[in-house]
Each structure stands twice: as structure tokens, then as C-alpha cells.
Amino acid sequence: MSFAFTPEEQSRVEVAAFLGIHLDPISYVDLSTIIVLGTMYFFEFIALCYQLRNRDYLPLRVKNVPVMCSLYVGGVSWLLGDIFTGGLVHLGQSPVLRNCKFTAIWLRICIGAYYVTSLFALRCYSLYYVFCKGKAFRGRVMLISLGVAGLSIVAFGGVSMVLPTRMTVWYEEILDMCNYNHTYVLCVLLVIWAIWAYTAVMTWKMRKIPFCFNERVEIFTSFGILLVVSLLNSVCLLVFSVYPAYLGWRTALLYTNHVGASIGYWVVMWEPTYACLFHRDEYLQYWINILKEDHMEREYEYSTNLNPEITMDLIEYPDISFKERSTLGSTTISDIYTANVQ
């Protein structure tokens, strides 16, 4: 897999120019993009392993670590699909990469973009279900929601696979890249915008709802990320039908898609992960205290796992903040309370 400007690459650029297409050659800029985003996902993998190992820690458990793990898998699939179909690598030497129906429809669109954006939308719906309906988002409701999203994605992918190649996506040998049918692109983008519209509706319904933790940031972040991703993908796929030929556009699209997905992931997982690593017991006490004050114990389903000592501390000293606890290290809640009283 060469990123140098070889005679073969020069010939590809000249053929594209003859066809009236400006083609930026595959270069070390593309390699650096792959390395940077690959490194980002590598560090996220390390963090994910830590989160899975500590998935019984209550503030992490309510974030549904297995679902967030599947979000990570979807992000990796999306990255591979973007790399293989976005003009960053040569496809001609590998029969797998030349199979654009697989790399574009499954890796990039279905398992990647659709699944990741659907999880952002489902996250908004789960918060709506908890804070507007006052019910825990678990059990049958969660399974049905995930099932509907998953089956819809599989159905779209299955229908796309049985359609004739020229109606979806195919390998353009003369340019060594995947090419999309314009109508199919419109259908793909229509689904993306439908997911964003659903997220917008959920965001609007929850605009005045008081939240327990940083859920408001999660909602507006998801809304903003989906909007930016939808806009840039629409511009690249509609305005520049062969956007992989342009170095600037293909680079911008990859960074937008995957930095956006990473931000969405960490907005949800950063606080409980950091607290679990550095302030495990103190944050847990603070977390339970907030739930008790907001009467959200049932919705967050924490009561069966309480440490009796923690519960007693919270009942006796409910006004001790996490900030006070975390700055005092191993100091007990009793010590803080005594100091405040004095």
C-alpha cells in the first residue's frame, strides 16, 4: 500500500484529468489522517477496556457500558468504511477493497454511520423516557428500541445488497475508487437527516427539563454533532459527487465524522470514567446523594447495590458536595461534616 507519488499514481491523475476530474493523488497526508484517527480509536479502546472491567460501578453502569462498547465498534467500522471508500488508499490490489458494496454499504453506511447516529438518537430517547416519563430505560423498552434500530439498519443493508450494482455503489476501475449512484446517495442522506430530525424533536421536548448530572450537555452535543455530520456529508456527497478525488474534502469529512463521534462518546463517558479512576468512592457518594435529592433512585435503579456505609453517610450528611470530598482525598465524610459545623 503505497502513499508515494508513483508512476502508476501519476497515470491515474492524468486519466482523471482527461475525464475532466481534478484528482489529488493519494499521499502521506492521507496516511497521517489514518494514523491520527487510528491512534484516537486505540486510546479509546484502552479506556473502553477499563470501563468494561468496572462496568458494575454504578455511575458507569447507568451509562450502559455494553451499548457504548457497540458504539465504539460502530465507530471503528465507520472509520474503515470511510478509509476504503473515501479515496485514502488504493483499492485495485485487494479483491476485498474492490468490493465496494461491502465496504460502502456495510462498513461505512450500516454498521458505521447509521448505527452510530442511531445510538446518539436512542440516547436522547432514553433521557426523554427517564426525565419526561419518569420511567427507567431498561428491560423490554430498551431491547425493543435497540431491536427496531438494528432491524431497520439490517433491512436497509439487505435491500441495498440485492439491488443492481449500478443502482447503489460500484468499483470504478479507471479511477481506482468507489462510485455512488446519485439516487442511492439521496436515500442514504434522507435516513441520516431523519435521524437528526428525531434527535431535534427529542431535544426540543427536553429543553426545559431539570436534569441530575450532565445530561443536558449530552443532548445538545448529540444534536450539534449530528447536524454538523449531516451537513458535511450532504455537501460532500451531493455537491462534490467524486469528493474522494479532493484531498481537502476527504480529509475534512473523516475528521468531522470521527472526531464528532469521539466527542459524543466522551461527553457521556468522561465524568464517570474519570471519577472511577481517581475518586471512586467519593464520586459514588456524591452521585447517590444527587439521585436522592432529585428522587430519581428508581429510574436509575441503584438501590439494590448500595453500600450500607455509603447510604448511612448520605442520610446523615446530605449536604456534602463531591468537590469537598474529592479535594480532601481519604478524609471521611464525618470529618468534613464536623469541620463544616464548627
Coordinates of C-alpha atoms in Angstrom, one line a residue:
M1 CA 0.0 0.0 0.0
S2 CA 2.0 3.0 -1.3
F3 CA 1.4 6.6 -0.4
A4 CA 4.2 7.9 -2.6
F5 CA 3.6 9.6 -5.9
T6 CA 4.5 6.6 -8.1
P7 CA 4.3 6.5 -11.9
E8 CA 1.0 4.5 -11.6
E9 CA -0.4 7.2 -9.4
Q10 CA 0.6 9.9 -11.9
S11 CA -1.1 7.9 -14.6
R12 CA -4.3 7.8 -12.5
V13 CA -4.2 11.5 -12.1
E14 CA -3.7 12.1 -15.8
V15 CA -6.6 9.8 -16.7
A16 CA -8.9 11.6 -14.3
A17 CA -7.8 15.0 -15.8
F18 CA -8.6 13.6 -19.3
L19 CA -12.1 12.8 -18.0
G20 CA -12.5 16.3 -16.7
I21 CA -12.0 15.4 -13.0
H22 CA -9.4 17.0 -10.7
L23 CA -7.8 14.2 -8.7
D24 CA -5.5 14.8 -5.8
P25 CA -3.1 11.8 -5.6
I26 CA -3.1 9.6 -2.5
S27 CA -0.3 11.0 -0.4
Y28 CA 1.3 11.0 3.1
V29 CA -1.4 13.4 4.2
D30 CA -3.9 10.6 3.8
L31 CA -1.5 8.3 5.8
S32 CA -1.2 10.9 8.6
T33 CA -5.1 11.1 8.7
I34 CA -5.3 7.3 9.1
I35 CA -2.6 7.3 11.8
V36 CA -4.1 10.2 13.8
L37 CA -7.7 8.7 13.8
G38 CA -6.4 5.2 14.3
T39 CA -4.4 6.4 17.4
M40 CA -7.5 8.1 18.7
Y41 CA -9.5 4.9 18.5
F42 CA -6.6 2.9 20.1
F43 CA -6.7 5.1 23.2
E44 CA -10.5 4.9 23.3
F45 CA -10.1 1.1 23.2
I46 CA -7.9 1.2 26.3
A47 CA -10.4 3.4 28.0
L48 CA -13.2 1.0 26.9
C49 CA -11.4 -2.0 28.4
Y50 CA -11.2 -0.1 31.7
Q51 CA -14.9 0.8 31.5
L52 CA -15.9 -2.8 30.8
R53 CA -13.8 -4.0 33.7
N54 CA -15.5 -1.6 36.0
R55 CA -19.0 -1.8 34.5
D56 CA -20.5 -2.6 37.8
Y57 CA -19.5 0.8 39.2
L58 CA -22.9 2.4 39.4
P59 CA -22.2 5.7 37.6
L60 CA -20.7 3.7 34.8
R61 CA -23.4 1.1 34.8
V62 CA -26.2 3.5 34.2
K63 CA -24.4 4.7 31.0
N64 CA -24.9 1.1 29.7
V65 CA -21.3 0.2 29.0
P66 CA -22.1 -2.7 26.6
V67 CA -24.1 -0.4 24.4
M68 CA -21.3 2.2 24.5
C69 CA -18.9 -0.7 23.5
S70 CA -21.1 -1.4 20.5
L71 CA -20.9 2.4 19.7
Y72 CA -17.1 2.1 19.6
V73 CA -17.4 -1.0 17.3
G74 CA -19.6 1.0 15.0
G75 CA -17.2 3.9 15.0
V76 CA -14.3 1.6 14.0
S77 CA -16.4 0.1 11.2
W78 CA -17.3 3.6 10.1
L79 CA -13.6 4.6 10.0
L80 CA -12.7 1.6 7.9
G81 CA -15.5 2.3 5.5
D82 CA -14.5 5.9 5.2
I83 CA -10.9 5.0 4.6
F84 CA -11.7 2.3 2.0
T85 CA -14.4 4.3 0.1
G86 CA -13.1 7.8 0.7
G87 CA -10.1 7.8 -1.6
L88 CA -7.4 7.4 1.1
V89 CA -6.0 4.1 -0.1
H90 CA -5.6 2.2 -3.3
L91 CA -8.3 -0.4 -3.9
G92 CA -7.1 -2.3 -7.0
Q93 CA -4.7 -4.6 -5.3
S94 CA -7.3 -6.2 -3.0
P95 CA -10.5 -8.0 -4.1
V96 CA -12.0 -7.2 -0.7
L97 CA -11.4 -3.5 -1.1
R98 CA -12.7 -3.6 -4.6
N99 CA -16.0 -5.0 -3.3
C100 CA -17.5 -1.5 -2.8
K101 CA -20.9 -2.9 -1.8
F102 CA -19.4 -4.5 1.3
T103 CA -17.1 -1.7 2.3
A104 CA -19.6 1.1 1.5
I105 CA -23.0 -0.4 2.4
W106 CA -22.0 -2.4 5.5
L107 CA -18.8 -0.9 6.9
R108 CA -19.4 2.7 6.2
I109 CA -23.2 3.2 6.0
C110 CA -25.0 0.5 8.0
I111 CA -22.7 -0.7 10.8
G112 CA -20.9 2.7 10.8
A113 CA -22.8 5.9 10.1
Y114 CA -26.4 4.5 10.6
Y115 CA -25.6 2.6 13.8
V116 CA -23.5 5.4 15.4
T117 CA -26.1 8.1 14.7
S118 CA -28.9 5.8 15.8
L119 CA -27.3 5.3 19.1
F120 CA -27.0 9.1 19.6
A121 CA -30.7 9.3 18.9
L122 CA -31.6 6.4 21.2
R123 CA -29.5 8.1 23.9
C124 CA -31.7 11.2 23.6
Y125 CA -34.8 9.0 23.7
S126 CA -33.6 7.2 26.8
L127 CA -33.2 10.5 28.6
Y128 CA -36.6 11.6 27.5
Y129 CA -38.0 8.3 28.8
V130 CA -36.3 8.8 32.2
F131 CA -36.9 12.5 32.8
C132 CA -40.1 13.1 31.0
K133 CA -42.0 9.9 31.6
G134 CA -40.3 9.1 34.9
K135 CA -39.5 5.5 34.0
A136 CA -36.3 3.6 33.8
F137 CA -35.0 2.9 30.3
R138 CA -34.2 -0.8 30.7
G139 CA -35.6 -4.2 30.1
R140 CA -38.2 -4.7 27.4
V141 CA -38.3 -1.0 26.4
M142 CA -34.5 -0.8 25.8
L143 CA -34.4 -4.1 23.9
I144 CA -37.3 -3.1 21.7
S145 CA -35.7 0.3 20.9
L146 CA -32.4 -1.3 20.1
G147 CA -34.1 -4.1 18.1
V148 CA -36.1 -1.7 16.0
A149 CA -33.0 0.4 15.2
G150 CA -30.9 -2.8 14.5
L151 CA -33.5 -4.4 12.3
S152 CA -34.1 -1.2 10.3
I153 CA -30.4 -1.0 9.6
V154 CA -30.1 -4.7 8.6
A155 CA -33.2 -4.3 6.3
F156 CA -31.7 -1.3 4.6
G157 CA -28.4 -3.1 4.1
G158 CA -30.1 -6.2 2.8
V159 CA -32.2 -4.3 0.3
S160 CA -29.1 -2.4 -0.8
M161 CA -27.2 -5.6 -1.4
V162 CA -29.9 -7.2 -3.7
L163 CA -30.3 -4.1 -5.8
P164 CA -28.3 -4.0 -9.1
T165 CA -24.8 -2.6 -8.6
R166 CA -25.4 0.5 -10.7
M167 CA -28.3 1.4 -8.5
T168 CA -26.1 1.6 -5.4
V169 CA -22.3 1.7 -5.4
W170 CA -19.6 0.1 -7.6
Y171 CA -15.9 0.0 -8.2
E172 CA -14.7 2.4 -10.8
E173 CA -11.5 0.7 -12.1
I174 CA -10.2 3.6 -14.2
L175 CA -10.2 5.9 -11.2
D176 CA -9.5 3.2 -8.6
M177 CA -12.3 4.3 -6.3
C178 CA -15.9 3.6 -5.3
N179 CA -18.6 5.5 -7.1
Y180 CA -22.2 6.0 -5.9
N181 CA -25.5 6.2 -7.7
H182 CA -26.9 9.7 -7.1
T183 CA -30.4 8.5 -6.2
Y184 CA -29.0 6.0 -3.7
V185 CA -26.9 8.8 -2.1
L186 CA -30.1 10.8 -1.7
C187 CA -31.8 7.8 0.1
V188 CA -28.8 7.4 2.4
L189 CA -28.8 11.1 3.3
L190 CA -32.5 11.1 3.8
V191 CA -32.2 8.5 6.5
I192 CA -29.3 10.4 8.2
W193 CA -31.4 13.6 8.2
A194 CA -34.4 11.6 9.6
I195 CA -32.3 10.5 12.5
W196 CA -31.1 14.1 13.1
A197 CA -34.8 15.3 12.9
Y198 CA -35.8 12.7 15.5
T199 CA -32.9 13.9 17.8
A200 CA -34.0 17.5 17.2
V201 CA -37.6 16.7 18.3
M202 CA -36.3 14.9 21.5
T203 CA -34.0 17.8 22.2
W204 CA -36.9 20.3 21.9
K205 CA -39.2 18.3 24.2
M206 CA -36.5 18.2 26.9
R207 CA -35.4 21.8 26.6
K208 CA -36.9 22.8 30.0
I209 CA -36.4 19.6 31.9
P210 CA -34.2 19.7 35.0
F211 CA -31.5 17.0 34.9
C212 CA -29.5 15.2 37.5
F213 CA -26.0 15.4 36.1
N214 CA -24.6 16.5 32.7
E215 CA -27.5 15.1 30.6
R216 CA -28.3 18.5 29.1
V217 CA -24.7 18.7 27.7
E218 CA -25.1 15.2 26.2
I219 CA -28.4 16.1 24.5
F220 CA -27.2 19.3 22.9
T221 CA -23.8 17.8 22.0
S222 CA -25.6 14.9 20.2
F223 CA -27.9 17.4 18.4
G224 CA -24.9 19.6 17.3
I225 CA -22.7 16.6 16.2
L226 CA -25.5 15.0 14.1
L227 CA -26.2 18.4 12.5
V228 CA -22.6 19.0 11.5
V229 CA -22.0 15.5 10.3
S230 CA -25.3 15.5 8.3
L231 CA -24.4 18.9 6.7
L232 CA -20.9 18.0 5.7
N233 CA -21.8 14.5 4.4
S234 CA -24.6 16.1 2.3
V235 CA -22.2 18.7 0.9
C236 CA -19.5 16.1 0.0
L237 CA -21.9 13.6 -1.5
L238 CA -24.2 15.9 -3.4
V239 CA -22.1 19.0 -4.3
F240 CA -18.9 17.0 -5.0
S241 CA -20.1 13.7 -6.4
V242 CA -16.5 12.4 -6.6
Y243 CA -15.4 14.1 -3.3
P244 CA -12.7 11.4 -2.7
A245 CA -10.8 13.0 -5.6
Y246 CA -10.3 16.2 -3.4
L247 CA -7.7 15.9 -0.7
G248 CA -9.2 18.7 1.4
W249 CA -12.8 17.4 1.3
R250 CA -12.0 13.8 2.1
T251 CA -9.7 14.8 4.9
A252 CA -12.3 17.2 6.4
L253 CA -15.0 14.6 6.2
L254 CA -13.1 11.9 8.0
Y255 CA -12.1 14.2 10.8
T256 CA -15.6 15.6 11.2
N257 CA -17.2 12.2 11.3
H258 CA -14.8 10.6 13.7
V259 CA -13.8 13.4 16.0
G260 CA -17.6 14.1 16.3
A261 CA -18.3 10.5 17.2
S262 CA -15.5 10.5 19.7
I263 CA -16.7 13.7 21.3
G264 CA -20.2 12.2 21.6
Y265 CA -18.7 9.1 23.3
W266 CA -16.7 11.1 25.8
V267 CA -19.4 13.6 26.7
V268 CA -21.3 10.5 28.0
M269 CA -18.4 8.5 29.5
W270 CA -15.8 11.1 30.6
E271 CA -17.1 12.1 34.0
P272 CA -17.9 8.6 35.4
T273 CA -14.7 7.1 33.9
Y274 CA -12.5 9.9 35.4
A275 CA -14.3 9.6 38.8
C276 CA -14.0 5.8 38.8
L277 CA -10.2 6.1 38.2
F278 CA -9.4 8.9 40.6
H279 CA -12.3 9.5 43.1
R280 CA -14.2 6.2 43.0
D281 CA -15.9 6.2 46.5
E282 CA -16.2 9.9 46.8
Y283 CA -18.0 10.3 43.5
L284 CA -20.2 7.3 44.2
Q285 CA -21.4 9.0 47.4
Y286 CA -22.0 12.3 45.5
W287 CA -23.8 10.5 42.7
I288 CA -26.2 8.7 45.1
N289 CA -26.8 11.9 47.0
I290 CA -27.9 13.7 43.8
L291 CA -30.3 10.9 43.0
K292 CA -31.8 11.0 46.5
E293 CA -32.3 14.8 46.3
D294 CA -34.0 14.5 42.8
H295 CA -36.0 11.4 43.8
M296 CA -34.5 9.5 40.8
E297 CA -33.5 6.3 42.6
R298 CA -36.0 4.1 40.8
E299 CA -35.2 5.5 37.4
Y300 CA -31.5 4.9 37.8
E301 CA -32.0 1.6 39.6
Y302 CA -29.3 1.9 42.2
S303 CA -31.0 0.9 45.4
T304 CA -30.2 -2.9 45.3
N305 CA -26.5 -2.2 45.1
L306 CA -25.9 0.4 47.8
N307 CA -23.1 0.0 50.3
P308 CA -24.8 0.4 53.7
E309 CA -22.0 2.6 55.0
I310 CA -22.3 5.0 52.0
T311 CA -26.1 5.1 52.4
M312 CA -25.7 6.0 56.1
D313 CA -23.2 8.7 55.3
L314 CA -25.6 10.3 52.8
I315 CA -28.6 10.1 55.1
E316 CA -26.6 11.8 58.0
Y317 CA -24.7 14.3 55.9
P318 CA -26.6 15.0 52.7
D319 CA -25.1 18.5 52.1
I320 CA -21.5 17.4 51.5
S321 CA -20.5 18.1 47.9
F322 CA -18.4 16.0 45.7
K323 CA -15.9 18.8 45.2
E324 CA -15.4 19.0 49.0
R325 CA -14.9 15.2 49.2
S326 CA -12.5 14.9 46.2
T327 CA -10.2 17.7 47.4
L328 CA -9.7 16.0 50.7
G329 CA -8.6 12.6 49.4
S330 CA -9.1 10.0 52.1
T331 CA -10.8 12.3 54.6
T332 CA -14.1 10.9 55.7
I333 CA -17.5 12.5 55.3
S334 CA -17.8 12.6 59.1
D335 CA -14.6 14.8 59.2
I336 CA -15.9 17.2 56.6
Y337 CA -19.3 17.5 58.3
T338 CA -17.7 18.1 61.7
A339 CA -15.5 20.8 60.1
N340 CA -18.5 22.5 58.5
V341 CA -20.5 22.5 61.7
Q342 CA -17.6 24.1 63.6

